[in-house]
Amino acid sequence: MTHTAGQAPGTTKGLNGHMLMAAVVSAISGLLYGYDTGIISGALLQISEEFHIGNTMKETIAAGILLGAVIGSLSCSLLCERYGRHRTILLICCVFIAGSLTCAVAPNAVGLALARVLLGFAVGGATQTVPMYVAELAPRAIRGRLVLCFQLAIGAGIVIATIVGASEAVSWRVSIGAAAAPALLMLLGQLRLPESPRWLILRKSDVEGAEKVLKQVRPAGYDVDSELDEISALGRRQQRTDRDHQGWRGLRQKWVRPALVVGCGIAVFTQLSGIEMIIYYAPTILTDNGFSRSSALRVSVALGVVYLVMMIIGLWIVDKVGRRRLTLIMVPGAAVSLFVLGGFYITGHSTRAYVPAIIACLLAFMFFNAGGLQLMGWLTGSEIYPLTVRAAATSVQSATLWSTNLLITLTLLSMISAFGVGQVFWIYAFFNVAAWLFVWWKMPELTGHSLEDIEQHLKNDEFQPEDFARS
């Protein structure tokens, strides 16, 4: 039942200035996410020397941004519903600036941890709001690729952060505070963008305003009328529903539950797959196990580059290969990489002679994980939820992701101390096996379906993989 309304032959692939600017804003927000979370990896080595802290405080500083992200993702849902996606993103930009500068001047470890909570509010708010905003603006034919600009930029941010950390020439205060500059550019870019047409229709019944926005963000010759009719029809149906079926209350509806299970499940497994373990603590794990500091930081840069390259590849193929198929292909490779990596440590083969093999396993894991499961974390959340509960549902998914990340970050070094590095790698390998089973069992193929079509599948109780395969 894939519709073709809203598409004009030969025009759906074009990008005009406004849509390009939306992609740029999305990219900057993703870059800030990647940079602000990734910079702590190398910075912890400097911070621990300056503040004389142990593993517990290291975990607390790394986790501060994640606690803030949980708060931000939940709070920005309410702001999105009430004030709109556009104005919420403007607020997020301001918090990014304030948070970066506050971290840079933190007087001690506790102050830094608290400042990273503020910065985390912006990170969490961005992950909840920006992909949803771009998905609601984008033409369906390139929706996946535009939303993944956010994910791609996360990789770029991580690479920049690892390069800055590996240089060891820049003070951690300067490297963290420098994030205020792209945040200012993001603010200036967002000021030029319109509100989401879907929010205008749902919350304001502003069909004329939505039509004006669609004409702004679609290339010349695009069939705006058909797309507007589809959005308006859905908006009218949503407005006729009572308040118990909208927003946070609406999440209790039985027909919404399958989308929430898939979205939150994917969010959990993107973190349990081991990606954050590698991004946050790779230098710490490697230096604690015989690697020199400079070698560990260079490995961290290589991991960031692989992440970015796979984001670029995923950006171009996800709408062609398909979300579900790509994930099922890539996850087994990530699991095998962690099993082999853990085996080196468990069997005592983690000596200098095996360094090339260990590094190869780390890079292979990043290749398969970044090119598969990581692509889906924010993309699925921007696509699968009904319009009346979209802000609340994406907030729950984002908070689920950040809460899982927070739990991992607060416990990882302690788990390694208790069980050993190899055993922990194996634990995360089994999580990848569980992720593959979850995607195979629960995640439908959303490629080629409009947001309205996906919602209709939910209402028809046809949200299993086989239901989408038939349509």
Coordinates of C-alpha atoms in Angstrom, one line a residue:
M1 CA 0.0 0.0 0.0
T2 CA 2.9 2.3 -0.7
H3 CA 1.5 5.6 -2.0
T4 CA 3.0 7.9 -4.5
A5 CA 1.2 11.0 -3.7
G6 CA 3.4 14.1 -3.3
Q7 CA 5.9 12.9 -5.8
A8 CA 6.5 14.5 -9.2
P9 CA 8.5 12.4 -11.6
G10 CA 12.0 13.7 -12.0
T11 CA 11.7 16.2 -9.2
T12 CA 11.8 14.2 -5.9
K13 CA 15.6 14.0 -5.8
G14 CA 16.2 17.8 -6.0
L15 CA 17.2 19.9 -3.0
N16 CA 16.4 23.6 -2.9
G17 CA 18.0 26.1 -0.6
H18 CA 15.7 25.7 2.4
M19 CA 15.9 21.9 2.4
L20 CA 19.7 22.1 2.0
M21 CA 19.8 24.5 5.0
A22 CA 17.7 22.0 7.1
A23 CA 20.2 19.3 6.2
V24 CA 23.1 21.6 7.2
V25 CA 21.5 22.4 10.6
S26 CA 20.9 18.7 11.1
A27 CA 24.5 18.0 10.3
I28 CA 25.8 20.6 12.7
S29 CA 23.6 19.2 15.5
G30 CA 24.9 15.7 14.8
L31 CA 28.5 17.0 14.7
L32 CA 28.0 18.6 18.1
Y33 CA 26.6 15.4 19.4
G34 CA 29.5 13.4 18.1
Y35 CA 32.1 15.9 19.2
D36 CA 30.7 16.7 22.7
T37 CA 30.4 13.0 23.5
G38 CA 33.6 11.9 21.7
I39 CA 35.9 14.6 23.0
I40 CA 35.8 13.2 26.5
S41 CA 37.6 10.0 25.4
G42 CA 41.0 11.7 24.9
A43 CA 40.3 14.6 27.3
L44 CA 39.9 12.1 30.3
L45 CA 43.6 11.4 30.1
Q46 CA 44.3 15.2 30.7
I47 CA 41.4 15.7 33.1
S48 CA 42.5 12.8 35.4
E49 CA 46.0 14.3 35.6
E50 CA 44.8 17.8 36.4
F51 CA 42.1 16.8 38.9
H52 CA 43.8 13.6 40.2
I53 CA 40.6 11.5 39.9
G54 CA 40.0 7.7 39.7
N55 CA 37.7 5.5 37.7
T56 CA 34.5 6.4 39.6
M57 CA 34.9 10.1 38.9
K58 CA 36.0 9.4 35.3
E59 CA 32.7 7.5 34.8
T60 CA 30.8 10.3 36.5
I61 CA 32.3 13.0 34.2
A62 CA 31.7 10.8 31.1
A63 CA 28.1 10.1 32.2
G64 CA 27.2 13.7 33.1
I65 CA 26.4 14.5 29.4
L66 CA 24.2 11.4 29.3
L67 CA 22.1 12.3 32.3
G68 CA 21.5 15.7 30.8
A69 CA 20.6 14.0 27.5
V70 CA 17.9 12.0 29.2
I71 CA 16.5 15.2 30.8
G72 CA 16.7 17.1 27.5
S73 CA 15.1 14.4 25.4
L74 CA 12.1 14.2 27.7
S75 CA 11.8 18.0 28.2
C76 CA 12.1 18.9 24.5
S77 CA 9.2 16.6 23.7
L78 CA 6.8 18.8 25.6
L79 CA 8.4 21.9 24.1
C80 CA 8.1 20.5 20.6
E81 CA 4.4 19.8 21.0
R82 CA 3.6 23.2 22.6
Y83 CA 5.9 25.6 20.8
G84 CA 6.9 23.8 17.7
R85 CA 9.9 22.1 16.4
H86 CA 11.5 25.2 15.0
R87 CA 11.6 27.3 18.2
T88 CA 12.6 24.2 20.3
I89 CA 15.7 23.8 18.1
L90 CA 16.5 27.5 18.6
L91 CA 16.5 26.9 22.3
I92 CA 18.7 23.8 21.9
C93 CA 21.3 25.9 20.0
C94 CA 21.5 28.4 22.8
V95 CA 22.0 25.6 25.4
F96 CA 24.7 24.1 23.3
I97 CA 26.6 27.4 23.4
A98 CA 26.1 27.9 27.1
G99 CA 27.0 24.3 28.0
S100 CA 30.2 24.2 26.0
L101 CA 31.5 27.4 27.6
T102 CA 30.5 26.3 31.1
C103 CA 32.4 23.1 30.7
A104 CA 35.5 25.0 29.5
V105 CA 35.7 27.0 32.7
A106 CA 34.8 24.3 35.2
P107 CA 36.9 24.7 38.4
N108 CA 37.0 21.1 39.4
A109 CA 35.9 17.6 38.5
V110 CA 32.4 18.0 40.2
G111 CA 31.9 21.3 38.4
L112 CA 32.8 19.7 35.1
A113 CA 30.4 16.8 35.6
L114 CA 27.6 19.2 36.4
A115 CA 28.4 21.4 33.4
R116 CA 28.3 18.3 31.2
V117 CA 24.7 17.7 32.4
L118 CA 23.8 21.1 31.0
L119 CA 25.6 20.3 27.7
G120 CA 23.8 17.0 27.7
F121 CA 20.4 18.7 27.8
A122 CA 21.2 20.1 24.3
V123 CA 22.6 16.8 23.1
G124 CA 19.4 14.9 24.2
G125 CA 17.1 17.6 22.9
A126 CA 18.8 17.6 19.5
T127 CA 18.5 13.9 19.2
Q128 CA 14.8 14.0 20.0
T129 CA 13.9 17.0 17.9
V130 CA 16.2 17.4 14.9
P131 CA 15.7 14.1 13.1
M132 CA 12.0 14.4 13.6
Y133 CA 12.0 17.9 12.2
V134 CA 14.0 17.0 9.1
A135 CA 11.8 13.9 8.5
E136 CA 8.7 16.1 8.6
L137 CA 10.2 18.6 6.1
A138 CA 11.8 16.1 3.7
P139 CA 10.4 14.5 0.5
R140 CA 9.9 10.8 1.1
A141 CA 12.3 9.7 -1.7
I142 CA 15.3 11.2 0.1
R143 CA 14.0 11.3 3.7
G144 CA 16.3 8.5 4.9
R145 CA 19.4 10.2 3.4
L146 CA 18.5 13.6 4.8
V147 CA 17.8 12.3 8.3
L148 CA 21.1 10.3 8.1
C149 CA 22.9 13.6 7.6
F150 CA 22.5 13.9 11.3
Q151 CA 24.0 10.4 11.8
L152 CA 26.8 11.1 9.3
A153 CA 27.7 14.2 11.1
I154 CA 27.9 12.3 14.4
G155 CA 30.7 10.4 12.8
A156 CA 32.4 13.6 11.6
G157 CA 32.2 15.0 15.2
I158 CA 33.7 11.8 16.6
V159 CA 36.6 12.0 14.1
I160 CA 37.3 15.6 14.9
A161 CA 37.2 14.9 18.6
T162 CA 39.6 12.0 18.4
I163 CA 42.0 13.9 16.2
V164 CA 42.0 16.8 18.7
G165 CA 42.5 14.3 21.6
A166 CA 45.3 12.5 19.8
S167 CA 47.2 15.7 19.1
E168 CA 47.7 16.2 22.9
A169 CA 48.6 19.8 22.0
V170 CA 45.3 21.4 22.8
S171 CA 44.1 21.9 26.4
W172 CA 40.9 19.9 27.2
R173 CA 39.3 23.2 28.2
V174 CA 39.9 24.7 24.8
S175 CA 38.8 21.6 23.0
I176 CA 35.5 21.3 24.9
G177 CA 34.8 25.1 24.7
A178 CA 35.4 25.2 21.0
A179 CA 32.1 23.5 20.4
A180 CA 30.3 26.8 21.0
A181 CA 31.4 28.0 17.5
P182 CA 29.5 25.5 15.5
A183 CA 26.6 25.8 17.9
L184 CA 26.4 29.5 17.0
L185 CA 26.4 28.6 13.2
M186 CA 23.6 26.2 13.9
L187 CA 21.6 28.9 15.6
L188 CA 22.1 31.3 12.6
G189 CA 21.1 28.6 10.2
Q190 CA 17.9 27.6 12.1
L191 CA 16.8 31.2 12.1
R192 CA 16.3 31.0 8.3
L193 CA 14.2 27.8 8.4
P194 CA 10.4 27.4 8.7
E195 CA 8.2 25.5 11.1
S196 CA 7.3 21.8 10.3
P197 CA 4.2 21.7 8.0
R198 CA 2.9 18.7 9.8
W199 CA 3.0 20.5 13.2
L200 CA 1.3 23.6 11.7
I201 CA -1.6 21.5 10.5
L202 CA -1.9 19.4 13.6
R203 CA -1.5 22.1 16.3
K204 CA -2.6 25.2 14.4
S205 CA -4.9 23.9 11.7
D206 CA -2.8 26.2 9.5
V207 CA -3.2 24.6 6.0
E208 CA -2.1 27.8 4.2
G209 CA 1.0 28.1 6.4
A210 CA 1.8 24.4 5.7
E211 CA 1.4 24.9 2.0
K212 CA 3.7 27.9 2.1
V213 CA 6.4 25.8 4.0
L214 CA 6.1 22.9 1.5
K215 CA 6.6 25.3 -1.4
Q216 CA 9.7 26.7 0.4
V217 CA 11.3 23.3 0.9
R218 CA 10.4 21.5 -2.3
P219 CA 12.1 21.8 -5.6
A220 CA 10.4 23.6 -8.6
G221 CA 7.8 21.4 -10.2
Y222 CA 7.1 19.2 -7.1
D223 CA 3.5 18.1 -6.7
V224 CA 2.9 20.0 -3.4
D225 CA -0.9 19.8 -3.6
S226 CA -1.0 16.0 -3.4
E227 CA 1.4 16.0 -0.5
L228 CA -0.5 18.7 1.3
D229 CA -3.8 16.8 0.8
E230 CA -2.3 13.7 2.3
I231 CA -1.0 15.6 5.3
S232 CA -4.2 17.6 5.8
A233 CA -6.4 14.5 5.6
L234 CA -4.3 12.9 8.3
G235 CA -4.3 16.1 10.4
R236 CA -8.1 16.4 10.3
R237 CA -8.4 12.8 11.5
Q238 CA -5.9 13.4 14.3
Q239 CA -7.7 16.6 15.4
R240 CA -11.0 14.7 15.7
T241 CA -9.4 12.4 18.2
D242 CA -9.8 13.2 21.9
R243 CA -6.9 14.4 24.0
D244 CA -6.5 10.9 25.6
H245 CA -5.2 9.8 22.2
Q246 CA -2.7 12.5 21.7
G247 CA 0.8 13.3 23.1
W248 CA 2.0 11.3 26.1
R249 CA -1.5 10.0 26.8
G250 CA -1.7 8.6 23.3
L251 CA 1.3 6.3 23.9
R252 CA -1.0 4.1 25.9
Q253 CA -3.0 3.1 22.8
K254 CA -2.6 -0.5 21.8
W255 CA -2.1 0.3 18.1
V256 CA 0.8 2.6 18.9
R257 CA 2.6 0.0 21.0
P258 CA 4.3 -2.0 18.1
A259 CA 6.1 1.2 16.9
L260 CA 7.2 2.0 20.4
V261 CA 8.6 -1.5 21.0
V262 CA 10.5 -1.3 17.7
G263 CA 11.8 2.2 18.3
C264 CA 12.9 1.7 21.9
G265 CA 14.2 -1.8 21.2
I266 CA 16.5 -0.4 18.4
A267 CA 17.5 2.4 20.7
V268 CA 18.6 0.0 23.5
F269 CA 20.5 -2.3 21.1
T270 CA 22.4 0.6 19.4
Q271 CA 24.0 1.2 22.8
L272 CA 24.2 -2.5 24.0
S273 CA 26.0 -3.3 20.8
G274 CA 29.2 -1.8 22.3
I275 CA 29.7 1.3 20.3
E276 CA 29.8 3.7 23.3
M277 CA 32.2 1.3 25.1
I278 CA 34.6 1.8 22.1
I279 CA 34.1 5.5 21.6
Y280 CA 34.3 6.6 25.3
Y281 CA 36.8 4.2 26.7
A282 CA 39.0 2.8 23.9
P283 CA 42.1 4.9 24.9
T284 CA 41.5 4.1 28.6
I285 CA 41.1 0.3 27.9
L286 CA 44.1 0.1 25.6
T287 CA 46.4 2.1 27.9
D288 CA 45.4 0.0 30.9
N289 CA 46.3 -3.1 28.8
G290 CA 49.8 -2.2 27.7
F291 CA 49.3 0.2 24.8
S292 CA 51.2 3.5 24.9
R293 CA 49.2 6.6 25.3
S294 CA 50.0 7.9 21.8
S295 CA 49.2 4.5 20.2
A296 CA 45.9 4.3 22.0
L297 CA 44.9 7.8 20.8
R298 CA 45.9 7.0 17.2
V299 CA 43.7 3.8 17.3
S300 CA 40.9 6.1 18.6
V301 CA 41.3 8.3 15.5
A302 CA 41.2 5.3 13.2
L303 CA 38.0 4.1 14.8
G304 CA 36.4 7.5 14.3
V305 CA 37.5 7.5 10.7
V306 CA 35.9 4.1 10.1
Y307 CA 32.7 5.3 11.8
L308 CA 32.6 8.3 9.5
V309 CA 33.3 6.4 6.3
M310 CA 30.5 3.9 7.1
M311 CA 28.1 6.7 7.9
I312 CA 28.9 8.1 4.4
I313 CA 28.3 4.7 2.7
G314 CA 25.1 4.2 4.7
L315 CA 23.9 7.6 3.7
W316 CA 24.0 6.6 0.0
I317 CA 22.7 3.1 0.3
V318 CA 20.1 3.0 3.0
D319 CA 17.2 4.1 0.8
K320 CA 18.4 1.5 -1.9
V321 CA 19.3 -1.5 0.2
G322 CA 16.6 -1.0 2.9
R323 CA 16.8 -0.3 6.6
R324 CA 16.0 -3.8 7.8
R325 CA 18.1 -5.7 5.2
L326 CA 21.2 -3.6 5.8
T327 CA 21.0 -4.1 9.6
L328 CA 20.5 -7.9 9.3
I329 CA 23.6 -8.0 7.0
M330 CA 25.9 -6.0 9.2
V331 CA 25.1 -7.0 12.8
P332 CA 26.6 -10.5 12.6
G333 CA 30.0 -9.1 11.6
A334 CA 30.0 -6.8 14.7
A335 CA 29.2 -9.8 16.9
V336 CA 32.0 -12.0 15.5
S337 CA 34.5 -9.1 15.8
L338 CA 33.7 -8.8 19.6
F339 CA 33.9 -12.6 20.1
V340 CA 37.3 -12.7 18.5
L341 CA 38.5 -9.6 20.3
G342 CA 37.4 -11.0 23.7
G343 CA 39.1 -14.3 22.8
F344 CA 42.5 -12.6 22.6
Y345 CA 42.2 -11.2 26.1
I346 CA 40.6 -14.3 27.7
T347 CA 43.3 -16.7 26.3
G348 CA 46.2 -14.4 27.2
H349 CA 47.0 -13.3 23.6
S350 CA 46.8 -9.6 24.3
T351 CA 50.5 -9.1 24.3
R352 CA 52.5 -6.7 22.0
A353 CA 52.7 -9.5 19.3
Y354 CA 49.0 -9.5 18.9
V355 CA 48.5 -5.7 18.8
P356 CA 47.8 -5.7 15.0
A357 CA 45.1 -8.4 15.4
I358 CA 43.5 -6.6 18.3
I359 CA 43.4 -3.3 16.3
A360 CA 42.0 -5.1 13.3
C361 CA 39.2 -6.5 15.4
L362 CA 38.3 -3.1 16.8
L363 CA 38.2 -1.6 13.3
A364 CA 36.1 -4.5 12.0
F365 CA 33.7 -4.0 14.8
M366 CA 33.3 -0.3 14.0
F367 CA 32.9 -1.1 10.3
F368 CA 30.0 -3.5 10.8
N369 CA 28.4 -1.7 13.7
A370 CA 28.5 1.8 12.3
G371 CA 27.4 0.6 8.8
G372 CA 24.4 -1.2 10.2
L373 CA 22.7 -0.9 13.6
Q374 CA 24.0 2.6 14.3
L375 CA 22.3 4.0 11.2
M376 CA 18.9 3.0 12.5
G377 CA 18.9 4.6 16.0
W378 CA 17.7 8.0 15.0
L379 CA 16.3 7.1 11.5
T380 CA 13.6 4.7 12.7
G381 CA 12.5 7.1 15.5
S382 CA 11.9 9.8 13.0
E383 CA 9.7 7.6 10.8
I384 CA 7.6 5.1 12.7
Y385 CA 5.5 7.1 15.1
P386 CA 2.0 8.5 14.4
L387 CA 1.8 12.3 14.1
T388 CA -0.3 12.8 17.2
V389 CA 2.2 11.1 19.5
R390 CA 5.4 11.6 17.4
A391 CA 7.0 14.2 19.7
A392 CA 6.3 12.1 22.8
A393 CA 7.3 8.8 21.2
T394 CA 10.6 10.1 19.9
S395 CA 11.2 11.6 23.3
V396 CA 10.7 8.2 24.9
Q397 CA 12.9 6.5 22.4
S398 CA 15.7 9.1 22.8
A399 CA 15.4 8.9 26.6
T400 CA 15.6 5.1 26.4
L401 CA 18.8 5.4 24.3
W402 CA 20.5 7.9 26.6
S403 CA 19.4 6.0 29.7
T404 CA 21.0 2.8 28.3
N405 CA 24.1 4.8 27.4
L406 CA 24.2 6.3 30.9
L407 CA 24.0 2.8 32.5
I408 CA 26.8 1.5 30.3
T409 CA 29.1 4.5 30.9
L410 CA 28.6 4.4 34.7
T411 CA 29.3 0.6 34.9
L412 CA 31.8 -0.2 32.1
L413 CA 35.1 0.4 33.9
S414 CA 33.7 -1.3 37.0
M415 CA 32.6 -4.3 34.9
I416 CA 36.1 -4.6 33.3
S417 CA 37.7 -4.5 36.8
A418 CA 35.3 -7.2 38.0
F419 CA 35.1 -9.6 35.0
G420 CA 38.1 -8.7 32.8
V421 CA 38.3 -7.0 29.4
G422 CA 37.8 -10.1 27.3
Q423 CA 34.7 -11.2 29.2
V424 CA 33.1 -7.8 28.8
F425 CA 33.7 -7.9 25.1
W426 CA 31.9 -11.3 25.0
I427 CA 29.0 -9.9 26.9
Y428 CA 28.6 -7.2 24.3
A429 CA 29.0 -9.7 21.5
F430 CA 26.0 -11.6 22.9
F431 CA 24.0 -8.3 22.9
N432 CA 24.7 -8.1 19.2
V433 CA 23.3 -11.6 18.7
A434 CA 20.2 -10.5 20.6
A435 CA 20.0 -7.3 18.4
W436 CA 20.0 -9.4 15.2
L437 CA 17.1 -11.6 16.5
F438 CA 15.1 -8.5 17.6
V439 CA 15.5 -6.8 14.1
W440 CA 14.6 -10.1 12.3
W441 CA 11.6 -10.6 14.5
K442 CA 10.2 -7.1 15.0
M443 CA 11.5 -4.4 12.7
P444 CA 9.6 -3.9 9.4
E445 CA 11.1 -2.6 6.2
L446 CA 10.2 1.1 6.2
T447 CA 12.1 2.0 3.0
G448 CA 9.8 3.6 0.3
H449 CA 6.9 4.2 2.7
S450 CA 5.6 7.7 3.5
L451 CA 5.1 8.7 7.1
E452 CA 1.3 8.6 6.6
D453 CA 1.5 5.1 5.0
I454 CA 3.6 3.8 8.0
E455 CA 0.9 5.2 10.3
Q456 CA -1.8 3.5 8.4
H457 CA 0.0 0.1 8.8
L458 CA 0.0 0.7 12.5
K459 CA -3.8 1.5 12.6
N460 CA -4.5 -1.6 10.5
D461 CA -2.5 -3.8 12.9
E462 CA -0.1 -4.6 10.1
F463 CA 3.3 -3.7 11.6
Q464 CA 5.1 -7.0 11.4
P465 CA 8.0 -7.4 8.8
E466 CA 5.8 -9.7 6.7
D467 CA 3.0 -7.1 6.5
F468 CA 5.3 -4.5 4.9
A469 CA 6.8 -7.2 2.6
R470 CA 3.4 -7.7 1.1
S471 CA 2.7 -4.0 0.4

